XYZ file of C-alpha atoms in Angstrom:
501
model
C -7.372 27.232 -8.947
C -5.230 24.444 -6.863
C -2.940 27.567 -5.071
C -6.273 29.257 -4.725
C -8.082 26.550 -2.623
C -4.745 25.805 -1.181
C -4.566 29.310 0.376
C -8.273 29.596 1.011
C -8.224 26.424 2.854
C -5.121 26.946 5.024
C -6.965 30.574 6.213
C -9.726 28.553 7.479
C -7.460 25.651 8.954
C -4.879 28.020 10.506
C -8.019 30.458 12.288
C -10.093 27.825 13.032
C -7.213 25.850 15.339
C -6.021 29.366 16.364
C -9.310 30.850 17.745
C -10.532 27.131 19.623
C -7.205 26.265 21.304
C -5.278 28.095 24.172
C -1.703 27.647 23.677
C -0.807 28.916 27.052
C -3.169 26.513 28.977
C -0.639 24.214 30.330
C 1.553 26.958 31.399
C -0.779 28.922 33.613
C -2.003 25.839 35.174
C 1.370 25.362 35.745
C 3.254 25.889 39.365
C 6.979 26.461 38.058
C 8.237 29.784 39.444
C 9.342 30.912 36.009
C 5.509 30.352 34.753
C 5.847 33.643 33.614
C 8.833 33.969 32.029
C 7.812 31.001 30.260
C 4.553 32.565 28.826
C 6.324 35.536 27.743
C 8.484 32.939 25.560
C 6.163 30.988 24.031
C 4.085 34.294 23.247
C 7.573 35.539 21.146
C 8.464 31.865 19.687
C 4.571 31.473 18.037
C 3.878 34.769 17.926
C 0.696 34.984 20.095
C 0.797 38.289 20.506
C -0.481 38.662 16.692
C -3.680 38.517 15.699
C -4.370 35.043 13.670
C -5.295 36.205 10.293
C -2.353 38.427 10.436
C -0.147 35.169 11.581
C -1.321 33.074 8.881
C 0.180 35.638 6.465
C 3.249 35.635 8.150
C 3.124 31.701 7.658
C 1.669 31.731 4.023
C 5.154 34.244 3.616
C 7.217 31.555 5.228
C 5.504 29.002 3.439
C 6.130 30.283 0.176
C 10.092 30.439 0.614
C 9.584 26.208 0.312
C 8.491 26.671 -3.451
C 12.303 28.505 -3.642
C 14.745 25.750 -5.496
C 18.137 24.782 -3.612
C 17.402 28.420 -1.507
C 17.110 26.068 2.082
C 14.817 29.023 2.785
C 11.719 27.095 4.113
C 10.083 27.901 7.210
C 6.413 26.538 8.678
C 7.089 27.854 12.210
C 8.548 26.054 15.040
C 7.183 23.604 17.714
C 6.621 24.928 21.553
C 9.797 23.046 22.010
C 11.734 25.182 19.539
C 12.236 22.555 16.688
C 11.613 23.935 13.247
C 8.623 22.157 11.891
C 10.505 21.364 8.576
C 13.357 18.988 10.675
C 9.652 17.337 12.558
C 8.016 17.019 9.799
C 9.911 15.085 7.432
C 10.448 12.141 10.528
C 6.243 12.131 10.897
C 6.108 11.526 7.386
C 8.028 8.669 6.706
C 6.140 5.842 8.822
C 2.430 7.814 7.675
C 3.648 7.118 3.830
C 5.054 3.861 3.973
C 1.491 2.821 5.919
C -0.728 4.789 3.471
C 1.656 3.650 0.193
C 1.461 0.169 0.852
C -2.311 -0.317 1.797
C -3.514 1.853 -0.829
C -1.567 -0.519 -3.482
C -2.695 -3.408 -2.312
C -5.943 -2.076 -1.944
C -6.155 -0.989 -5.061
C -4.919 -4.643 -6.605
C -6.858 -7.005 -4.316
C -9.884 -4.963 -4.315
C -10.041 -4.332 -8.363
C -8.858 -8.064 -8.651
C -11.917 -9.588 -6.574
C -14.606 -6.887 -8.063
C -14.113 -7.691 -11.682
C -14.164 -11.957 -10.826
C -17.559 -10.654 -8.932
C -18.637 -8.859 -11.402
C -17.411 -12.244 -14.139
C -19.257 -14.542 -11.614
C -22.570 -12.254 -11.394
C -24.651 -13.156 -8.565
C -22.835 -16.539 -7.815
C -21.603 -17.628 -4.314
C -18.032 -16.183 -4.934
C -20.058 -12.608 -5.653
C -22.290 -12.889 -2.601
C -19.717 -14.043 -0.159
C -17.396 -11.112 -1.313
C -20.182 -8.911 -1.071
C -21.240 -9.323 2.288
C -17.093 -9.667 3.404
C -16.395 -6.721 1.938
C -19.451 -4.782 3.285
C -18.346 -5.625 6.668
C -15.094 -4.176 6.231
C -16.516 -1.161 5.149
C -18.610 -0.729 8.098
C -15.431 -2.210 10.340
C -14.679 0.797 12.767
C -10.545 0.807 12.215
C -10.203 1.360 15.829
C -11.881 -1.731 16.417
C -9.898 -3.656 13.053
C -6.750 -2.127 15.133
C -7.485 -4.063 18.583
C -8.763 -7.057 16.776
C -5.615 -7.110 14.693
C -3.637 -6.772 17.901
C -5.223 -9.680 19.904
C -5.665 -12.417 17.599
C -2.880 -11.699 14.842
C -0.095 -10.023 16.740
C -0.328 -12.165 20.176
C -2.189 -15.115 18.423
C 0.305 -15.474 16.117
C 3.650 -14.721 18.257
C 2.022 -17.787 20.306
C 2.044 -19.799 17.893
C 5.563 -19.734 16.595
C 6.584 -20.996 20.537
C 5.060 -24.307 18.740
C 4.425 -23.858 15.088
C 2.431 -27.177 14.450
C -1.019 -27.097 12.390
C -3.404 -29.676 13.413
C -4.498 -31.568 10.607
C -7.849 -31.237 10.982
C -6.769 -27.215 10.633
C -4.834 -27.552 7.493
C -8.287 -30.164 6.072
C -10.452 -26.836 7.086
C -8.359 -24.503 5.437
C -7.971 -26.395 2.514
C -12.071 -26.619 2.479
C -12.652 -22.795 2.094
C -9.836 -22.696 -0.193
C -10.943 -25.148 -2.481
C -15.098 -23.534 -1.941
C -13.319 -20.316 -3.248
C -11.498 -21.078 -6.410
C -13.615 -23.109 -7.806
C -16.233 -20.392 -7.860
C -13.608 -18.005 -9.638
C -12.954 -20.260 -12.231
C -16.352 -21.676 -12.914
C -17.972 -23.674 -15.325
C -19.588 -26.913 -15.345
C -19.704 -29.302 -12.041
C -16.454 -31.596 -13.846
C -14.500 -28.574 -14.071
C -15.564 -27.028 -10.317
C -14.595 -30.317 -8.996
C -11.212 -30.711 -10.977
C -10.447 -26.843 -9.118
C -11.675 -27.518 -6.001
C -10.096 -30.749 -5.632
C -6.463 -29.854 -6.991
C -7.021 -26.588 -4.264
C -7.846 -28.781 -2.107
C -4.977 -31.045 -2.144
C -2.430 -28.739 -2.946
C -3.068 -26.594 -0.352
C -3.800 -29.053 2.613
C -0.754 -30.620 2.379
C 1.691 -27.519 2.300
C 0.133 -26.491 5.277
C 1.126 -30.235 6.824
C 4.221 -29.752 5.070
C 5.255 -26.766 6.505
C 4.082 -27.899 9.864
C 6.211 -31.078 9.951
C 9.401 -29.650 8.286
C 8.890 -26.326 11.200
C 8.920 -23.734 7.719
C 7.338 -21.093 9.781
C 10.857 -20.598 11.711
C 13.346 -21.090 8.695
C 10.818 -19.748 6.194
C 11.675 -19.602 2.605
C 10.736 -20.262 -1.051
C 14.295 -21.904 -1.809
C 15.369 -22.542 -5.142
C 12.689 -24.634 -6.421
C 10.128 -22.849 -5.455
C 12.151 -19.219 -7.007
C 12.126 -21.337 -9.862
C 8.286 -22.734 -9.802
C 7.106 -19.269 -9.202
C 9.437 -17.617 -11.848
C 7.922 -19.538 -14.286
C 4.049 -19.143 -13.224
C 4.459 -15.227 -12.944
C 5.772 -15.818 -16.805
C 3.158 -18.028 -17.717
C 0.370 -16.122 -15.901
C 1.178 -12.442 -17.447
C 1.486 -14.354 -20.700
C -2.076 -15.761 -20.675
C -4.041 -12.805 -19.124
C -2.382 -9.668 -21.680
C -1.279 -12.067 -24.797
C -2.575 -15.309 -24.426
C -1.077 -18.542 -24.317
C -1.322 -18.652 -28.443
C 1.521 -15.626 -28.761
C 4.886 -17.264 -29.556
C 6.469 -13.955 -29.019
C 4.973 -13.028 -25.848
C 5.743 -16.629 -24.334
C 9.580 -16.019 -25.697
C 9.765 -12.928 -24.038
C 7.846 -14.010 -20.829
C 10.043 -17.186 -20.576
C 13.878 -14.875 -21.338
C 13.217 -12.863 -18.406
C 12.104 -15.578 -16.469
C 15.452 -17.709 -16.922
C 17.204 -14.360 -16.306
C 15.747 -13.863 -13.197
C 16.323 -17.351 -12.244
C 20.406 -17.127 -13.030
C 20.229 -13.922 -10.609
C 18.610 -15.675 -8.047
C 21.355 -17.688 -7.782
C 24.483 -15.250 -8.705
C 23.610 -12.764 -6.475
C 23.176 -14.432 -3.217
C 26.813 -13.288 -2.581
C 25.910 -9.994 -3.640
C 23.104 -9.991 -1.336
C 24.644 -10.744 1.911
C 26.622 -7.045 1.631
C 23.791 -5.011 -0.230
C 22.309 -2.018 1.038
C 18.622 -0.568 0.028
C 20.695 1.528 -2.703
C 22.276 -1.337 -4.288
C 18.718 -3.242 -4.340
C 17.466 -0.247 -5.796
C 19.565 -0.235 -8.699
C 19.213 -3.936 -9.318
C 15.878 -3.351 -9.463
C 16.665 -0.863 -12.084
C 18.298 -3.144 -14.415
C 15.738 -5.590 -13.965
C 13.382 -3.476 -15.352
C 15.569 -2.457 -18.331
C 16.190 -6.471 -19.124
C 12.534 -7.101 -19.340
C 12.179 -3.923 -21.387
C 15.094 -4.883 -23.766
C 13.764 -8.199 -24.063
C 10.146 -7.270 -25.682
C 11.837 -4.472 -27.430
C 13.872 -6.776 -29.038
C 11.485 -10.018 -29.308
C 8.408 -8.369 -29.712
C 8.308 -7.992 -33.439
C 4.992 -6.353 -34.944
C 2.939 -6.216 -31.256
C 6.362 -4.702 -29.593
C 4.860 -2.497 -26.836
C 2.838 -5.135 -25.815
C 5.470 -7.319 -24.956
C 7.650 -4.942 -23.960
C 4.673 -4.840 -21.307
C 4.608 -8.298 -20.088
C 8.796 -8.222 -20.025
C 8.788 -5.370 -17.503
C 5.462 -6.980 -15.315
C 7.307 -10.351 -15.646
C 10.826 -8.906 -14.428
C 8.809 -6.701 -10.939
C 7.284 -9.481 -10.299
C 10.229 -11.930 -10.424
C 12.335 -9.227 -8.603
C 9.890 -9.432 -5.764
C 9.618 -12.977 -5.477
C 13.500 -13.283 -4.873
C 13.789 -9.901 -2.366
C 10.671 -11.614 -0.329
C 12.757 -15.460 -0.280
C 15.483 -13.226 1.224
C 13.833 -11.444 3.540
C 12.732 -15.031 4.634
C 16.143 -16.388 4.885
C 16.740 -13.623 7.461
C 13.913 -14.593 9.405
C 15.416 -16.762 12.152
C 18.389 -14.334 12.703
C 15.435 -11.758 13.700
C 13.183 -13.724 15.333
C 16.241 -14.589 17.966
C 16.804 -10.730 18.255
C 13.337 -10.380 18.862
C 13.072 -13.561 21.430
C 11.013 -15.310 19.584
C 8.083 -12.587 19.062
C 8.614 -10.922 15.811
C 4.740 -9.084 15.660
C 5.357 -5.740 16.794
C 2.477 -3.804 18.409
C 3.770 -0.677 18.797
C 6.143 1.791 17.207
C 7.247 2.237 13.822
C 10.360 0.572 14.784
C 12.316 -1.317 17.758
C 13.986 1.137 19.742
C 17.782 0.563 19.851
C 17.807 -1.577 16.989
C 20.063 -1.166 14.654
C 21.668 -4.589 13.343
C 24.402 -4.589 10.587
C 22.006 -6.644 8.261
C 19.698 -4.276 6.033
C 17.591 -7.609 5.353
C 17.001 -7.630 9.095
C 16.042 -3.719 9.320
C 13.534 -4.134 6.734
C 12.191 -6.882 8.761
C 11.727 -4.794 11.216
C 10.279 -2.143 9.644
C 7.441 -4.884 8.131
C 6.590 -6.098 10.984
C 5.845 -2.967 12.833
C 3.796 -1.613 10.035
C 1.967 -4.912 9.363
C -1.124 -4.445 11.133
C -1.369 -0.867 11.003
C -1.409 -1.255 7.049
C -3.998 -4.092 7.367
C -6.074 -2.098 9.145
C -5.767 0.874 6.702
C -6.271 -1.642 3.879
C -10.026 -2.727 5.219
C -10.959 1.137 5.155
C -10.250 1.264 1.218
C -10.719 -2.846 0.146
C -14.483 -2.295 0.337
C -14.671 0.932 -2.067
C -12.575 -0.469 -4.707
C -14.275 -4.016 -4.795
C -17.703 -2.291 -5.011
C -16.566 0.250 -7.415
C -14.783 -2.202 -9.972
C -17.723 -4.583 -9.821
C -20.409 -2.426 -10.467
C -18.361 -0.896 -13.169
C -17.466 -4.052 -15.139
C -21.013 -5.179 -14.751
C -22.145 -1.253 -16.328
C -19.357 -2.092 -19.202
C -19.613 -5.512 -20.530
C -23.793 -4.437 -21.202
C -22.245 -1.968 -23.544
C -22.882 -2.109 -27.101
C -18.810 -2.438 -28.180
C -18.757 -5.121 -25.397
C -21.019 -7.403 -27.345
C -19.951 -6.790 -30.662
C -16.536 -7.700 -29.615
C -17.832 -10.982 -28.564
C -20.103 -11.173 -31.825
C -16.951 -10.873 -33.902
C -15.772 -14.468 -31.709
C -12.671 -12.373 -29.744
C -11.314 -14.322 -26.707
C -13.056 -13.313 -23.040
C -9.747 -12.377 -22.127
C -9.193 -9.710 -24.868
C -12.607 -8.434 -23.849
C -12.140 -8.308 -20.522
C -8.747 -6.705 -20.022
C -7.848 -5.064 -23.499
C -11.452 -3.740 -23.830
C -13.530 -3.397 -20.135
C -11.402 -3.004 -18.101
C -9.853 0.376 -19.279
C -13.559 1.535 -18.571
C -13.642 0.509 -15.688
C -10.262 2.352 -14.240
C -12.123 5.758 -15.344
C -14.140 5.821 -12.068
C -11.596 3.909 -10.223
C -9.167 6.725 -10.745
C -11.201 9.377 -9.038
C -11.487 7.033 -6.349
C -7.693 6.532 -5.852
C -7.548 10.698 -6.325
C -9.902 11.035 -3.126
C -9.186 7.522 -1.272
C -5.372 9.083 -0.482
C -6.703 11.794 1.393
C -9.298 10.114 3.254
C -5.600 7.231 4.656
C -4.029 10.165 5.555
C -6.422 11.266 7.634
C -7.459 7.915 9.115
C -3.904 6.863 9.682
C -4.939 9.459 12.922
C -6.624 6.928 14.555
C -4.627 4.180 13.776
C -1.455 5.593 14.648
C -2.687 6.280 17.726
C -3.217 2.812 18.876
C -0.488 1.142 17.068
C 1.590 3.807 18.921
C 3.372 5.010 15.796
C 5.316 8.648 15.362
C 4.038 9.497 12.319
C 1.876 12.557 10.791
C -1.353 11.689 12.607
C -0.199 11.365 15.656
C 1.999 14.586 15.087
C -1.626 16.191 14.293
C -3.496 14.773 17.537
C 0.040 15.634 19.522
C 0.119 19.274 18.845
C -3.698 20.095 18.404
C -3.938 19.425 21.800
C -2.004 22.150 23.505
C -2.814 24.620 20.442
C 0.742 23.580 19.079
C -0.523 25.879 15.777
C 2.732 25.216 13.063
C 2.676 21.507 13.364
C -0.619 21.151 12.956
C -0.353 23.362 9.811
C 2.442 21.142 8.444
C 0.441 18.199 8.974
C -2.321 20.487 7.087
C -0.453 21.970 3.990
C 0.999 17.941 3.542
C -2.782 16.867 3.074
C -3.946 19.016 1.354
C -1.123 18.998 -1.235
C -1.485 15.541 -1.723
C -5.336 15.983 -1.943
C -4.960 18.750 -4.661
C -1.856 16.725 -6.520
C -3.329 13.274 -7.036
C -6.476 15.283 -8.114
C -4.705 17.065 -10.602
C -2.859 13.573 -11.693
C -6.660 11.956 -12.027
C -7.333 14.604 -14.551
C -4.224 13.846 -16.513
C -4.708 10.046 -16.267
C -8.144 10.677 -17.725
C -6.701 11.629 -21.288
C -4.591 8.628 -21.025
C -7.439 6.356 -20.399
C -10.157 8.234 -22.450
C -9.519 9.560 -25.711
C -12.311 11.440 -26.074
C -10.837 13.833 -23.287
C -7.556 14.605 -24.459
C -6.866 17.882 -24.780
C -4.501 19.208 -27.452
């Protein structure tokens, strides 16, 4: 059925651009003496003189010879400049999946994360507030998210770093809305709302004074403290929201990856200073097997639970040390940039090609920040709505309150028991939400000024450029048909009443 729709659709695509666009516009408008020479070119390189339907099979036949392993066979037609589509296409796609992969993650986690503590705080200020913010973003045009991101958190904030000092009456403000908003997620009576808000409060109005007096914003960094600090929350956090705080076992394992990660942090800085992405790669690798191998071998009778927590424990400790490294490169790229990091255009700086991966990677982030923000407020929305009406369907379900009859922790029913439920619709929506970036990364790509596959699309649809357009096509709808596939199959694993034997 998927290579059915897949050819069915592509028929439709490939006649429908065909028969609306002239492709030889621009060159009989045109007052070069070799106009028509140059027709009579283009005509043979696309094939003009073909009728569509009859083209499209010649491209479906071309297409096909991709699905050929290690043949180097595949052809989608060539641009009006003569490049094969399969060299253009693979350079669109990088910058459109590196936008689309990082706001749909984060999407996905900040979105689920704030609709279940709505749906946990039912009708309270935290739900209302979160509510209305994310039904705003919904109904945010991204062009409009795009220039607003440009003006006040591109220039805004390149401005600032000229003279990075936060008023105190800034950091007191800050530290107001911080505190209002934590103490509505964790709740409870007025003596514990207060304790929250107040710790918030204080805590977080005077690292913003901190970091103002001490000028953190140009040497930024966690340092080794604060590796160490966070090391040991992320193991104490996963610990209490899978295992609880109770589980000797899942603490041990928790706390061995946690020291391991520390002792990397500070044998590898060496290492560091010379790595390339492939060497990060694979030390990311063996992170993951020493937080395997330590609930594996720790985890006694609830094993693949903790072998669980030792892998979540060991990403997140891995990212907390590759993000205080970035950071330590910070000032060498903010002098290469003169002092305005923020890019507002391009998927990269042109020329720019420093010996220091850290500071190519820098790059690359800061180039694709706001586009990805402004991706992210097209999907935040869906998910926060989605996962808060769903844990608000669940825990009114009859298993729901038995589990609480039989006196089992909130925590076990909330993650071991709702929110498995809840990812069943969720997963449809991740299934559908990736097509729906792609497409939208159109419009943002063209205001960000990036070279990726929508503005490929909106280059070549244009002048009737057919094959590029079709590559940008057959990429969509791939991915559409794939992840819809993968929903199905993630089904099973969630539900066991759908597995199929």
């Amino acid at each position: 059925m998927s290579i059915l729709i897949l050819l069915a659709a592509s028929f439709v695509m490939f006649n429908l651009v065909a028969l609306s666009t002239d492709p030889l516009e621009d060159l009989r408008s045109s007052n070069n003496p070799n106009k028509q020479q140059l027709i009579e070119a283009r005509i043979q390189l696309a094939n003009l003189d073909v009728a569509p339907p009859l083209r499209w099979a010649m491209w479906v036949g071309g297409a096909a010879k991709c699905l050929i392993p290690f043949a180097n066979a595949c052809d989608l037609g060539t641009t009006f400049q003569g490049a094969p589509v399969t060299d253009v296409l693979p350079i669109a796609m990088v910058s459109t999946i590196q936008m689309v992969t990082a706001a749909l993650l984060l999407a996905i986690l900040f979105g689920i994360s704030t609709g279940i503590l709505s749906a946990l705080r039912e009708n309270s200020g935290f739900d209302v507030s979160f509510t209305v913010l994310s039904l705003f973003l919904y109904s945010l045009p991204s062009f409009l998210a795009a220039a607003l991101l440009k003006n006040f958190v591109a220039i805004g904030f390149n401005d600032f770093l000229q003279d990075p000092v936060i008023p105190i009456v800034v950091a007191v403000i800050v530290g107001i809305v911080v505190a209002l908003i934590v103490q509505a997620v964790v709740g409870g009576d007025t003596r514990r709302r207060l304790t929250s808000g107040g710790t918030s409060f204080v805590l977080t109005t005077g690292l913003l004074i901190y970091m103002s007096v001490t000028g953190w914003f140009l040497t930024p960094g966690f340092g080794p403290v604060g590796v160490i600090v966070l090391s040991a929350g992320a193991a104490l956090g996963v610990t209490v929201l899978i295992a609880g705080i109770h589980q000797r076992r899942a603490l041990l394992t928790a706390g061995i990856v946690a020291v391991a990660g520390i002792i990397s942090y500070f044998a590898l800085q060496g290492l560091f200073d010379v790595s390339t992405f492939a060497t990060i790669g694979i030390l990311f690798v063996v992170a993951l097997a020493v937080g395997f191998a330590a609930g594996f071998f720790v985890g006694g009778d609830d094993r693949a639970q903790n072998m669980r927590i030792g892998v979540l424990v060991a990403v997140i400790i891995s990212v907390i040390i590759l993000i205080d490294r970035f950071m330590q490169s910070f000032p060498g790229y903010m002098e290469d940039m003169n002092g305005r990091p923020i890019a507002t255009v391009g998927s990269s700086t042109p020329g720019y090609a420093p010996d220091n991966m850290w500071r190519v990677g820098l790059d690359v982030f800061f180039h694709l920040l706001l586009p990805t923000i402004s991706l992210l407020t097209i999907s935040f929305a869906g998910y926060t709505r989605y996962a808060r009406a769903g844990m608000i369907e669940v825990l009114s379900q009859d298993y729901v309150r038995t589990a609480r009859a039989k006196g089992m922790p909130e925590r076990v029913v909330v993650v071991r028991h709702a929110f498995r439920n809840v990812l069943i619709p969720i997963t449809t929506l991740v299934a559908t939400d990736l097509g729906g970036l792609l497409g939208g990364a159109i419009i943002t790509e063209f205001i960000f000024a990036i070279p990726g596959m929508g503005a490929l699309f909106q280059r070549s649809l244009g002048p009737g450029d057919l094959y590029p357009v079709m590559g940008y096509f057959i990429v969509i709808a791939f991915m559409a048909i794939l992840f819809n596939f993968l929903a199905d199959l993630a089904y099973a694993a969630l539900d066991p009443r759908v597995r199929v034997r």
